Every structure is written in C-alpha cells, then in structure tokens.
PDB file of C-alpha atoms in Angstrom:
ATOM      1  CA  MET A  30     101.321  74.200 136.988  1.00 54.00           C
ATOM      2  CA  SER A  31     104.956  75.249 135.883  1.00 74.00           C
ATOM      3  CA  LEU A  32     103.849  76.719 132.190  1.00 90.00           C
ATOM      4  CA  HIS A  33     104.099  80.686 132.171  1.00 94.00           C
ATOM      5  CA  PRO A  34     101.233  82.200 132.135  1.00 95.00           C
ATOM      6  CA  THR A  35     102.388  83.606 128.721  1.00 96.00           C
ATOM      7  CA  LEU A  36     102.563  80.640 127.211  1.00 97.00           C
ATOM      8  CA  GLN A  37      99.155  79.274 128.383  1.00 96.00           C
ATOM      9  CA  PRO A  38      97.127  80.427 125.799  1.00 97.00           C
ATOM     10  CA  TYR A  39      98.994  78.988 122.765  1.00 98.00           C
ATOM     11  CA  ALA A  40      98.638  75.463 124.965  1.00 98.00           C
ATOM     12  CA  ASP A  41      95.121  75.890 125.109  1.00 97.00           C
ATOM     13  CA  ALA A  42      94.661  76.487 121.718  1.00 98.00           C
ATOM     14  CA  TRP A  43      97.033  73.934 120.633  1.00 98.00           C
ATOM     15  CA  THR A  44      94.964  71.300 122.735  1.00 98.00           C
ATOM     16  CA  HIS A  45      91.536  72.733 120.928  1.00 98.00           C
ATOM     17  CA  SER A  46      92.882  72.326 117.500  1.00 98.00           C
ATOM     18  CA  ILE A  47      94.865  68.961 117.968  1.00 98.00           C
ATOM     19  CA  ASP A  48      92.058  66.885 119.746  1.00 98.00           C
ATOM     20  CA  ALA A  49      89.812  68.356 117.016  1.00 98.00           C
ATOM     21  CA  ILE A  50      91.706  67.229 114.626  1.00 98.00           C
ATOM     22  CA  SER A  51      92.001  63.795 116.489  1.00 98.00           C
ATOM     23  CA  GLU A  52      87.974  63.712 116.850  1.00 98.00           C
ATOM     24  CA  LEU A  53      87.624  64.436 113.103  1.00 98.00           C
ATOM     25  CA  LEU A  54      89.990  61.674 112.057  1.00 98.00           C
ATOM     26  CA  GLN A  55      88.392  58.635 113.841  1.00 94.00           C
ATOM     27  CA  PRO A  56      85.678  57.975 111.966  1.00 93.00           C
ATOM     28  CA  LEU A  57      87.050  58.139 108.823  1.00 96.00           C
ATOM     29  CA  ALA A  58      87.408  55.078 106.174  1.00 94.00           C
ATOM     30  CA  GLU A  59      90.836  54.447 104.424  1.00 92.00           C
ATOM     31  CA  ALA A  60      89.620  56.166 101.190  1.00 93.00           C
ATOM     32  CA  GLU A  61      88.833  59.213 102.735  1.00 97.00           C
ATOM     33  CA  TRP A  62      92.392  60.121 103.793  1.00 97.00           C
ATOM     34  CA  ASN A  63      93.336  60.473 100.279  1.00 96.00           C
ATOM     35  CA  ARG A  64      90.876  63.618  99.853  1.00 97.00           C
ATOM     36  CA  ARG A  65      92.847  66.400  98.591  1.00 97.00           C
ATOM     37  CA  THR A  66      92.374  69.684 100.929  1.00 97.00           C
ATOM     38  CA  PRO A  67      93.328  72.999 100.110  1.00 96.00           C
ATOM     39  CA  CYS A  68      97.393  72.872 100.703  1.00 93.00           C
ATOM     40  CA  PRO A  69      98.408  72.282  97.098  1.00 87.00           C
ATOM     41  CA  GLY A  70      99.994  69.112  96.591  1.00 91.00           C
ATOM     42  CA  TRP A  71      98.395  67.249  99.995  1.00 95.00           C
ATOM     43  CA  SER A  72      95.880  65.036 100.994  1.00 96.00           C
ATOM     44  CA  VAL A  73      94.431  64.800 104.141  1.00 98.00           C
ATOM     45  CA  ARG A  74      96.856  61.949 105.242  1.00 97.00           C
ATOM     46  CA  ASP A  75      99.339  64.079 104.070  1.00 97.00           C
ATOM     47  CA  VAL A  76      98.440  67.217 106.705  1.00 98.00           C
ATOM     48  CA  VAL A  77      98.029  65.107 109.125  1.00 98.00           C
ATOM     49  CA  SER A  78     101.856  63.994 108.557  1.00 97.00           C
ATOM     50  CA  HIS A  79     102.666  67.596 108.787  1.00 96.00           C
ATOM     51  CA  VAL A  80     101.282  68.158 112.065  1.00 98.00           C
ATOM     52  CA  ILE A  81     102.656  64.807 113.484  1.00 98.00           C
ATOM     53  CA  GLY A  82     106.070  66.196 112.177  1.00 96.00           C
ATOM     54  CA  LEU A  83     105.654  69.753 113.438  1.00 95.00           C
ATOM     55  CA  ASP A  84     104.754  68.559 117.012  1.00 97.00           C
ATOM     56  CA  CYS A  85     107.542  66.001 116.788  1.00 96.00           C
ATOM     57  CA  GLU A  86     109.806  69.149 115.924  1.00 93.00           C
ATOM     58  CA  MET A  87     108.318  71.144 119.179  1.00 95.00           C
ATOM     59  CA  LEU A  88     109.421  67.586 120.920  1.00 95.00           C
ATOM     60  CA  GLY A  89     113.227  67.986 119.496  1.00 92.00           C
ATOM     61  CA  ASP A  90     112.753  64.513 117.424  1.00 94.00           C
ATOM     62  CA  PRO A  91     115.388  64.256 115.132  1.00 92.00           C
ATOM     63  CA  ARG A  92     114.227  64.535 111.336  1.00 90.00           C
ATOM     64  CA  PRO A  93     113.930  61.936 109.462  1.00 89.00           C
ATOM     65  CA  ILE A  94     117.008  60.804 107.576  1.00 86.00           C
ATOM     66  CA  HIS A  95     114.701  60.082 103.773  1.00 84.00           C
ATOM     67  CA  THR A  96     115.460  61.352  99.808  1.00 82.00           C
ATOM     68  CA  LEU A  97     112.325  63.217  98.248  1.00 84.00           C
ATOM     69  CA  PRO A  98     111.371  61.758  94.948  1.00 82.00           C
ATOM     70  CA  ARG A  99     111.507  64.033  92.077  1.00 83.00           C
ATOM     71  CA  ASP A 100     108.440  63.972  90.609  1.00 82.00           C
ATOM     72  CA  LEU A 101     106.592  66.082  93.824  1.00 83.00           C
ATOM     73  CA  PHE A 102     105.644  69.320  91.413  1.00 84.00           C
ATOM     74  CA  HIS A 103     104.175  70.881  94.497  1.00 85.00           C
ATOM     75  CA  VAL A 104     107.829  71.506  95.814  1.00 82.00           C
ATOM     76  CA  THR A 105     109.582  73.981  94.717  1.00 82.00           C
ATOM     77  CA  ASN A 106     112.333  75.725  97.184  1.00 86.00           C
ATOM     78  CA  ASP A 107     113.974  74.968 100.531  1.00 85.00           C
ATOM     79  CA  HIS A 108     110.935  75.726 102.811  1.00 86.00           C
ATOM     80  CA  GLN A 109     108.650  73.492 100.814  1.00 86.00           C
ATOM     81  CA  ARG A 110     111.371  70.806 100.721  1.00 89.00           C
ATOM     82  CA  TYR A 111     111.803  70.988 104.568  1.00 86.00           C
ATOM     83  CA  MET A 112     107.887  70.691 105.517  1.00 90.00           C
ATOM     84  CA  GLU A 113     107.790  67.942 102.748  1.00 90.00           C
ATOM     85  CA  MET A 114     110.188  65.825 104.899  1.00 92.00           C
ATOM     86  CA  GLN A 115     107.841  64.800 107.328  1.00 93.00           C
ATOM     87  CA  VAL A 116     105.049  64.385 104.911  1.00 94.00           C
ATOM     88  CA  ASP A 117     106.406  62.153 102.596  1.00 94.00           C
ATOM     89  CA  VAL A 118     108.154  60.017 104.610  1.00 94.00           C
ATOM     90  CA  ARG A 119     104.588  59.063 106.343  1.00 95.00           C
ATOM     91  CA  ARG A 120     102.781  58.441 102.672  1.00 92.00           C
ATOM     92  CA  HIS A 121     102.310  54.704 102.585  1.00 91.00           C
ATOM     93  CA  HIS A 122     101.643  54.675 106.179  1.00 94.00           C
ATOM     94  CA  THR A 123      97.721  53.260 106.776  1.00 94.00           C
ATOM     95  CA  SER A 124      95.140  55.159 108.950  1.00 95.00           C
ATOM     96  CA  PRO A 125      95.586  52.815 111.827  1.00 96.00           C
ATOM     97  CA  GLU A 126      99.206  54.012 111.792  1.00 97.00           C
ATOM     98  CA  MET A 127      98.395  57.651 111.562  1.00 97.00           C
ATOM     99  CA  THR A 128      96.152  57.664 114.173  1.00 97.00           C
ATOM    100  CA  SER A 129      98.305  55.849 116.392  1.00 97.00           C
ATOM    101  CA  GLU A 130     101.144  57.857 115.832  1.00 98.00           C
ATOM    102  CA  LEU A 131      99.286  61.246 115.860  1.00 98.00           C
ATOM    103  CA  GLU A 132      98.057  60.016 119.672  1.00 98.00           C
ATOM    104  CA  TYR A 133     101.318  59.180 120.996  1.00 98.00           C
ATOM    105  CA  VAL A 134     102.573  62.775 119.459  1.00 98.00           C
ATOM    106  CA  ILE A 135      99.651  64.469 121.640  1.00 98.00           C
ATOM    107  CA  ILE A 136     100.489  62.181 124.805  1.00 98.00           C
ATOM    108  CA  ARG A 137     103.848  63.237 124.620  1.00 98.00           C
ATOM    109  CA  ARG A 138     103.295  67.013 123.758  1.00 98.00           C
ATOM    110  CA  ASN A 139     100.820  67.227 126.764  1.00 97.00           C
ATOM    111  CA  ARG A 140     103.606  65.810 129.018  1.00 97.00           C
ATOM    112  CA  GLN A 141     106.143  68.008 127.631  1.00 96.00           C
ATOM    113  CA  LEU A 142     103.664  70.893 128.203  1.00 96.00           C
ATOM    114  CA  ARG A 143     102.949  70.171 131.998  1.00 94.00           C
ATOM    115  CA  ASN A 144     106.708  69.826 132.809  1.00 94.00           C
ATOM    116  CA  GLU A 145     107.263  73.041 130.918  1.00 94.00           C
ATOM    117  CA  SER A 146     109.018  75.720 133.069  1.00 94.00           C
ATOM    118  CA  ARG A 147     111.253  77.549 130.270  1.00 94.00           C
ATOM    119  CA  ASP A 148     111.095  81.644 130.251  1.00 95.00           C
ATOM    120  CA  PRO A 149     108.966  82.616 127.333  1.00 97.00           C
ATOM    121  CA  GLY A 150     112.553  84.251 126.033  1.00 97.00           C
ATOM    122  CA  THR A 151     114.324  81.331 125.612  1.00 96.00           C
ATOM    123  CA  LYS A 152     115.598  81.031 122.525  1.00 96.00           C
ATOM    124  CA  VAL A 153     114.420  77.302 120.454  1.00 94.00           C
ATOM    125  CA  ARG A 154     115.480  75.426 117.248  1.00 89.00           C
ATOM    126  CA  GLY A 155     113.077  77.251 114.459  1.00 86.00           C
ATOM    127  CA  PRO A 156     112.590  75.538 110.838  1.00 82.00           C
ATOM    128  CA  LEU A 157     115.885  75.612 108.213  1.00 79.00           C
ATOM    129  CA  GLY A 158     117.907  75.552 111.398  1.00 79.00           C
ATOM    130  CA  THR A 159     116.505  79.281 112.567  1.00 88.00           C
ATOM    131  CA  GLU A 160     116.504  80.060 116.011  1.00 93.00           C
ATOM    132  CA  LEU A 161     113.576  82.140 117.504  1.00 95.00           C
ATOM    133  CA  THR A 162     111.864  82.730 121.031  1.00 97.00           C
ATOM    134  CA  LEU A 163     109.881  79.954 123.151  1.00 96.00           C
ATOM    135  CA  GLU A 164     106.825  82.171 123.265  1.00 97.00           C
ATOM    136  CA  GLU A 165     106.939  82.830 119.266  1.00 97.00           C
ATOM    137  CA  SER A 166     107.123  79.312 118.460  1.00 96.00           C
ATOM    138  CA  MET A 167     104.409  78.461 120.460  1.00 97.00           C
ATOM    139  CA  ARG A 168     102.381  80.882 118.969  1.00 97.00           C
ATOM    140  CA  ARG A 169     103.032  80.102 115.411  1.00 96.00           C
ATOM    141  CA  HIS A 170     102.666  76.597 116.264  1.00 97.00           C
ATOM    142  CA  ALA A 171      99.426  77.182 117.996  1.00 98.00           C
ATOM    143  CA  PHE A 172      98.425  79.103 114.674  1.00 98.00           C
ATOM    144  CA  ASP A 173      99.742  76.272 112.094  1.00 97.00           C
ATOM    145  CA  VAL A 174      97.417  73.572 113.551  1.00 98.00           C
ATOM    146  CA  TRP A 175      94.794  75.151 113.928  1.00 98.00           C
ATOM    147  CA  MET A 176      95.305  76.388 110.253  1.00 98.00           C
ATOM    148  CA  HIS A 177      95.472  72.871 109.308  1.00 98.00           C
ATOM    149  CA  GLU A 178      92.394  71.592 111.072  1.00 98.00           C
ATOM    150  CA  GLN A 179      90.465  74.261 108.920  1.00 98.00           C
ATOM    151  CA  ASP A 180      92.315  72.522 105.970  1.00 98.00           C
ATOM    152  CA  LEU A 181      90.988  69.126 107.327  1.00 98.00           C
ATOM    153  CA  ARG A 182      87.776  70.274 107.519  1.00 98.00           C
ATOM    154  CA  THR A 183      87.218  72.023 104.173  1.00 97.00           C
ATOM    155  CA  ALA A 184      88.344  68.441 102.353  1.00 98.00           C
ATOM    156  CA  LEU A 185      86.250  66.639 104.709  1.00 98.00           C
ATOM    157  CA  GLY A 186      82.909  68.900 104.615  1.00 97.00           C
ATOM    158  CA  ARG A 187      82.964  68.878 108.519  1.00 97.00           C
ATOM    159  CA  PRO A 188      83.568  73.186 108.858  1.00 97.00           C
ATOM    160  CA  GLY A 189      83.697  74.419 112.551  1.00 97.00           C
ATOM    161  CA  ASN A 190      85.805  75.744 115.579  1.00 98.00           C
ATOM    162  CA  LEU A 191      86.153  78.945 113.430  1.00 98.00           C
ATOM    163  CA  ASP A 192      85.562  81.068 116.651  1.00 98.00           C
ATOM    164  CA  SER A 193      87.955  78.607 118.797  1.00 98.00           C
ATOM    165  CA  PRO A 194      90.935  79.244 121.103  1.00 98.00           C
ATOM    166  CA  GLY A 195      93.036  78.949 118.132  1.00 98.00           C
ATOM    167  CA  ALA A 196      91.435  81.095 115.784  1.00 98.00           C
ATOM    168  CA  HIS A 197      91.479  84.458 118.133  1.00 98.00           C
ATOM    169  CA  ILE A 198      95.697  83.315 117.940  1.00 98.00           C
ATOM    170  CA  ALA A 199      95.380  83.409 114.124  1.00 98.00           C
ATOM    171  CA  ARG A 200      93.251  86.652 114.395  1.00 98.00           C
ATOM    172  CA  ASP A 201      96.574  88.800 116.256  1.00 97.00           C
ATOM    173  CA  VAL A 202      99.071  86.901 113.807  1.00 97.00           C
ATOM    174  CA  LEU A 203      97.214  87.644 110.679  1.00 97.00           C
ATOM    175  CA  LEU A 204      96.569  91.327 111.537  1.00 97.00           C
ATOM    176  CA  SER A 205     100.265  91.812 112.612  1.00 97.00           C
ATOM    177  CA  GLU A 206     101.236  90.665 108.837  1.00 97.00           C
ATOM    178  CA  LEU A 207      98.614  93.802 107.715  1.00 97.00           C
ATOM    179  CA  PRO A 208     101.013  97.049 108.107  1.00 98.00           C
ATOM    180  CA  ARG A 209     103.260  95.247 105.592  1.00 97.00           C
ATOM    181  CA  VAL A 210     100.833  93.958 103.209  1.00 97.00           C
ATOM    182  CA  VAL A 211      99.282  97.274 103.143  1.00 98.00           C
ATOM    183  CA  ALA A 212     102.058 100.160 103.522  1.00 97.00           C
ATOM    184  CA  GLU A 213     105.083  97.567 101.633  1.00 96.00           C
ATOM    185  CA  ASN A 214     103.515  95.021  99.420  1.00 96.00           C
ATOM    186  CA  ALA A 215     100.574  97.353  98.342  1.00 97.00           C
ATOM    187  CA  GLN A 216     102.316 100.983  98.223  1.00 97.00           C
ATOM    188  CA  ALA A 217      99.395 102.558  99.851  1.00 97.00           C
ATOM    189  CA  PRO A 218      99.863 106.122  99.652  1.00 97.00           C
ATOM    190  CA  ARG A 219     101.581 107.730 102.345  1.00 97.00           C
ATOM    191  CA  SER A 220      99.521 109.734 105.152  1.00 96.00           C
ATOM    192  CA  SER A 221      96.503 107.071 103.750  1.00 97.00           C
ATOM    193  CA  ALA A 222      94.382 104.846 106.049  1.00 97.00           C
ATOM    194  CA  VAL A 223      93.052 101.550 105.066  1.00 98.00           C
ATOM    195  CA  VAL A 224      90.128  99.937 106.812  1.00 98.00           C
ATOM    196  CA  PHE A 225      89.056  95.963 107.167  1.00 98.00           C
ATOM    197  CA  ASP A 226      85.320  95.314 108.717  1.00 97.00           C
ATOM    198  CA  VAL A 227      85.424  91.227 109.040  1.00 98.00           C
ATOM    199  CA  HIS A 228      82.105  89.437 110.009  1.00 98.00           C
ATOM    200  CA  GLY A 229      81.036  86.525 110.963  1.00 97.00           C
ATOM    201  CA  PRO A 230      82.298  84.076 113.946  1.00 97.00           C
ATOM    202  CA  LEU A 231      85.137  86.650 114.707  1.00 97.00           C
ATOM    203  CA  GLU A 232      83.939  90.312 113.852  1.00 97.00           C
ATOM    204  CA  PHE A 233      86.524  93.111 113.985  1.00 97.00           C
ATOM    205  CA  LEU A 234      87.113  96.308 112.552  1.00 97.00           C
ATOM    206  CA  ARG A 235      90.956  97.740 112.462  1.00 98.00           C
ATOM    207  CA  THR A 236      92.512 100.287 110.438  1.00 98.00           C
ATOM    208  CA  ILE A 237      96.226 100.200 108.986  1.00 98.00           C
ATOM    209  CA  ARG A 238      97.834 103.639 108.999  1.00 97.00           C
ATOM    210  CA  VAL A 239     100.033 104.920 106.556  1.00 97.00           C
ATOM    211  CA  ASP A 240     102.529 107.575 107.921  1.00 96.00           C
ATOM    212  CA  ILE A 241     104.361 110.103 105.797  1.00 97.00           C
ATOM    213  CA  GLN A 242     107.232 108.092 105.987  1.00 96.00           C
ATOM    214  CA  GLY A 243     105.388 104.891 104.339  1.00 96.00           C
ATOM    215  CA  ARG A 244     105.203 103.636 107.043  1.00 97.00           C
ATOM    216  CA  GLY A 245     102.111 101.117 108.454  1.00 97.00           C
ATOM    217  CA  THR A 246     100.748 100.947 112.116  1.00 97.00           C
ATOM    218  CA  LEU A 247      97.576  98.635 113.301  1.00 98.00           C
ATOM    219  CA  GLU A 248      94.906 100.269 114.908  1.00 97.00           C
ATOM    220  CA  THR A 249      91.660  99.490 116.511  1.00 95.00           C
ATOM    221  CA  ALA A 250      89.822 102.962 116.015  1.00 91.00           C
ATOM    222  CA  PRO A 251      88.390 103.691 112.410  1.00 89.00           C
ATOM    223  CA  ALA A 252      89.649 106.058 109.971  1.00 90.00           C
ATOM    224  CA  LEU A 253      87.466 108.661 108.725  1.00 90.00           C
ATOM    225  CA  GLY A 254      87.584 109.190 104.815  1.00 92.00           C
ATOM    226  CA  PRO A 255      89.911 105.847 104.460  1.00 97.00           C
ATOM    227  CA  ALA A 256      91.357 105.495 101.186  1.00 97.00           C
ATOM    228  CA  ALA A 257      89.849 102.072 100.805  1.00 97.00           C
ATOM    229  CA  THR A 258      87.998  99.787 102.973  1.00 97.00           C
ATOM    230  CA  LEU A 259      87.071  96.146 102.400  1.00 98.00           C
ATOM    231  CA  THR A 260      84.649  93.457 103.924  1.00 98.00           C
ATOM    232  CA  LEU A 261      84.439  90.581 104.594  1.00 98.00           C
ATOM    233  CA  ASP A 262      84.039  87.677 106.221  1.00 98.00           C
ATOM    234  CA  TRP A 263      86.230  85.966 108.526  1.00 98.00           C
ATOM    235  CA  GLU A 264      86.592  82.806 107.169  1.00 97.00           C
ATOM    236  CA  THR A 265      87.250  84.244 103.701  1.00 98.00           C
ATOM    237  CA  TYR A 266      89.582  86.433 105.364  1.00 98.00           C
ATOM    238  CA  VAL A 267      91.784  83.680 106.523  1.00 97.00           C
ATOM    239  CA  ARG A 268      91.150  81.362 103.258  1.00 97.00           C
ATOM    240  CA  LEU A 269      93.009  84.709 101.301  1.00 97.00           C
ATOM    241  CA  ALA A 270      95.804  85.617 104.036  1.00 97.00           C
ATOM    242  CA  CYS A 271      96.950  81.842 104.028  1.00 96.00           C
ATOM    243  CA  GLY A 272      97.069  81.441 100.697  1.00 95.00           C
ATOM    244  CA  ARG A 273      94.240  78.909 100.115  1.00 96.00           C
ATOM    245  CA  VAL A 274      92.197  81.064  97.630  1.00 96.00           C
ATOM    246  CA  THR A 275      92.620  83.398  95.288  1.00 96.00           C
ATOM    247  CA  PRO A 276      91.046  86.704  95.214  1.00 96.00           C
ATOM    248  CA  GLU A 277      89.163  86.276  91.778  1.00 97.00           C
ATOM    249  CA  ALA A 278      87.610  82.979  93.576  1.00 96.00           C
ATOM    250  CA  VAL A 279      86.016  84.967  96.129  1.00 97.00           C
ATOM    251  CA  THR A 280      85.037  88.657  94.967  1.00 96.00           C
ATOM    252  CA  ASP A 281      81.293  87.973  95.593  1.00 97.00           C
ATOM    253  CA  ARG A 282      82.647  87.376  99.302  1.00 97.00           C
ATOM    254  CA  ILE A 283      84.471  90.871  99.722  1.00 98.00           C
ATOM    255  CA  LYS A 284      83.118  94.157  99.305  1.00 98.00           C
ATOM    256  CA  THR A 285      85.748  96.862  98.570  1.00 97.00           C
ATOM    257  CA  GLU A 286      85.122 100.822  98.615  1.00 97.00           C
ATOM    258  CA  GLY A 287      87.232 103.359  97.725  1.00 96.00           C
ATOM    259  CA  ASP A 288      90.563 103.745  95.680  1.00 97.00           C
ATOM    260  CA  PRO A 289      90.383 100.227  93.217  1.00 97.00           C
ATOM    261  CA  ASP A 290      93.750 100.233  92.290  1.00 97.00           C
ATOM    262  CA  LEU A 291      94.460 100.090  96.022  1.00 98.00           C
ATOM    263  CA  THR A 292      92.059  97.217  97.068  1.00 97.00           C
ATOM    264  CA  ALA A 293      93.192  95.222  94.137  1.00 97.00           C
ATOM    265  CA  ALA A 294      96.848  95.576  95.040  1.00 98.00           C
ATOM    266  CA  ILE A 295      96.293  95.251  98.924  1.00 98.00           C
ATOM    267  CA  LEU A 296      94.225  91.950  97.771  1.00 97.00           C
ATOM    268  CA  HIS A 297      96.749  90.784  95.588  1.00 96.00           C
ATOM    269  CA  ASN A 298      99.617  90.854  98.124  1.00 97.00           C
ATOM    270  CA  PHE A 299      97.288  89.472 100.897  1.00 97.00           C
ATOM    271  CA  THR A 300      98.311  86.196 101.525  1.00 96.00           C
ATOM    272  CA  VAL A 301     100.987  86.058 104.401  1.00 93.00           C
ATOM    273  CA  THR A 302     101.755  82.193 104.926  1.00 87.00           C
ATOM    274  CA  GLN A 303     101.314  79.171 103.167  1.00 68.00           C
TER     275      GLN A 303
END
C-alpha cells in the first residue's frame, strides 16, 4: 500500500460512504430519483450528480463546458454556480446512466487511491481555482461524501451510518469550526466557556474557552460554571452545522442552559458549511 498513513482514514471513510451511496441507489425506481433532499433545489439525482462531480474533480478530470439556465433560483453566488455545473449537466440523465457513471468513477477513484504515493502536504487543485494540501483535500472530500450520503438517506427514509468512519471525520471537521462560531460569530464574552454535550451514535463533550483577547480554543475538559451549555443529539448537530435545518425547526431536540442571548447567537451562527 503506497498511500501515506495520514491519508488512510480519509480513503477508508470515502470508500465506506461511496459504497453506501451505491447500495442505496440500486433498488430505486425512476421516480425516486426526483425526491427532494435537504439540499435546496437538489433532488436525489442532483446530489448523486454532485458526488460524481466531486470525485471527477479529485481525479483531475476537466470540468464540463456547460451554460447554466437562468432560472435556478437556489444558485446565488460564484461557489454555488461552480458546484451547480456538475449537477445541471446531468439533470436529464436516466437512472441507469447515473448508476453506470457512478460505478465507473468509483472504479477509477479506487485505482487512484491504490496508486497514490504523494506526500500529504502536496498542493492540489481546489474549488474555484484554489490550492490546498492533498491531506486537506481528502479530508474535506471524505466529509462531503458522508454528508451527501446522509442527505440521500434523509430523502429516501433510510437512516444509518451516523457512526461510520465518515461520521468521525465529519465530527472533527465540524468541531474545528466551533471556536470561530462561539468566539467570533456569536461574540461570546471574553474569559468565558461554552459547553457542547452531544449524545447519540457519536457522543462527545467539548468546551470552547474564550480568552481575554477574545480567541476561542477547543478543549475536551469540562468547564466549571460555563456561560452556556448546549445539549443535543449528533444528528441534529450535523444538520444544524451543515445548514440542513434552522434552529427553530429543531428546538425540541436542543436543551440550552445559561445566557439565553448567547445560546441564541450560537445557534443562529451554527452553520459552517452548506
């Protein structure tokens, strides 16, 4: 195996999620490909198109030459236009065409991973012409594909894999954003602490401490007398952090203690990716 040990968890998570997606799609009737998902404006077919497009990008394939229609009201910025290109170009593909392309992309990506010998710090192409390291690219990709597996499961009424390898990657990605959410976006008081108590398939307790300069840090140690505590289940945490639901839609699944203005500010700034 030539894959660097640092990259192996991301490859394993991607493999688990992409195989789960492929399995979810096998029994679908044509009409089920049109079901709405939690992603605004996207059907099951659109999410699968996006996943195929993401893996084509990882393979270094040229992007499609395609003009987007003007009536895609869910597309409002350059990033969304960039992502929509791979989706819209496949909007009229049949389910056999979709599953065939997905299987072919999986075969090619598995071959790429088997032969991957680059260092984790190697610079690679990212969205919109950005550059990032191979490690960050694979980490982000494992997270994205797991999240879209969850979107498909929600649309198809087939919950599962909330504790899979991809879920563990997602937890770490989302937790890395918490200091910014609490300290910068929600403007938590200086020299304070906010505790997140998450239960369910993935359980964890994390504290965000805000220092005298207003910088937030992520800690595993519980805080005594925190300014606020938020208790919620893992699925709700993911759906909030990834912009799949609003705080108002899941108030019955969140318990808050402490400063009500601070907890409200945190929940309304909780989305870190969409």
